[in-house]
């Protein structure tokens, strides 16, 4: 997966963040003082891709004082561009659950067309299949999470074997 573009609205510390274009960048180093939003950029990408972050709930990802958020993430797999738009709104009534929308698109012709499934679960599976990687494999191979650099080594042997099999694509031989 090659990141191309990241757009956030009311996501964590980014209320009206400018578009982050990564299309012409080969290698990126994000540096800065603590609390400046470096990890939030990674959280935005993982939330768009898998709906997972270091936060306990999606409601905690919404910028303080706001009721909804959105992340739009463009990326390429095997030179084919894709777009994910994931939105979440806080519940209108206390005790009920918030509302999440997930849209998955593929570039075709002059724009993007939807390849979203009939449910969030189906759409999420399409995204995972396109990436050839689930969130667990990603955080154990391509990303060292803050405070969890030993994620892979702390896994039981069966889980480490599963992660390695996913990385190496061994399911092809099953």
Short mmCIF file of C-alpha atoms in Angstrom, two decimals, residues 134 136-137 140 152 155-171:
data_model
loop_
_atom_site.label_atom_id
_atom_site.label_comp_id
_atom_site.label_asym_id
_atom_site.label_seq_id
_atom_site.Cartn_x
_atom_site.Cartn_y
_atom_site.Cartn_z
CA UNK A 134 -5.40 -7.00 8.34
CA UNK A 136 -2.93 -7.07 13.32
CA UNK A 137 -0.52 -7.94 10.52
CA UNK A 140 3.18 -6.35 13.72
CA UNK A 152 5.02 -9.07 17.62
CA UNK A 155 2.28 -12.65 20.76
CA UNK A 156 1.94 -16.39 21.44
CA UNK A 157 3.76 -18.64 18.93
CA UNK A 158 0.55 -19.52 17.05
CA UNK A 159 -0.27 -15.83 16.51
CA UNK A 160 3.32 -15.03 15.41
CA UNK A 161 3.12 -17.89 12.90
CA UNK A 162 -0.21 -16.54 11.59
CA UNK A 163 1.20 -13.01 11.20
CA UNK A 164 4.27 -14.28 9.35
CA UNK A 165 2.11 -16.46 7.11
CA UNK A 166 0.00 -13.38 6.24
CA UNK A 167 3.08 -11.27 5.51
CA UNK A 168 4.59 -13.97 3.28
CA UNK A 169 1.28 -14.77 1.56
CA UNK A 170 1.48 -18.46 2.41
CA UNK A 171 -2.28 -18.90 2.06
#
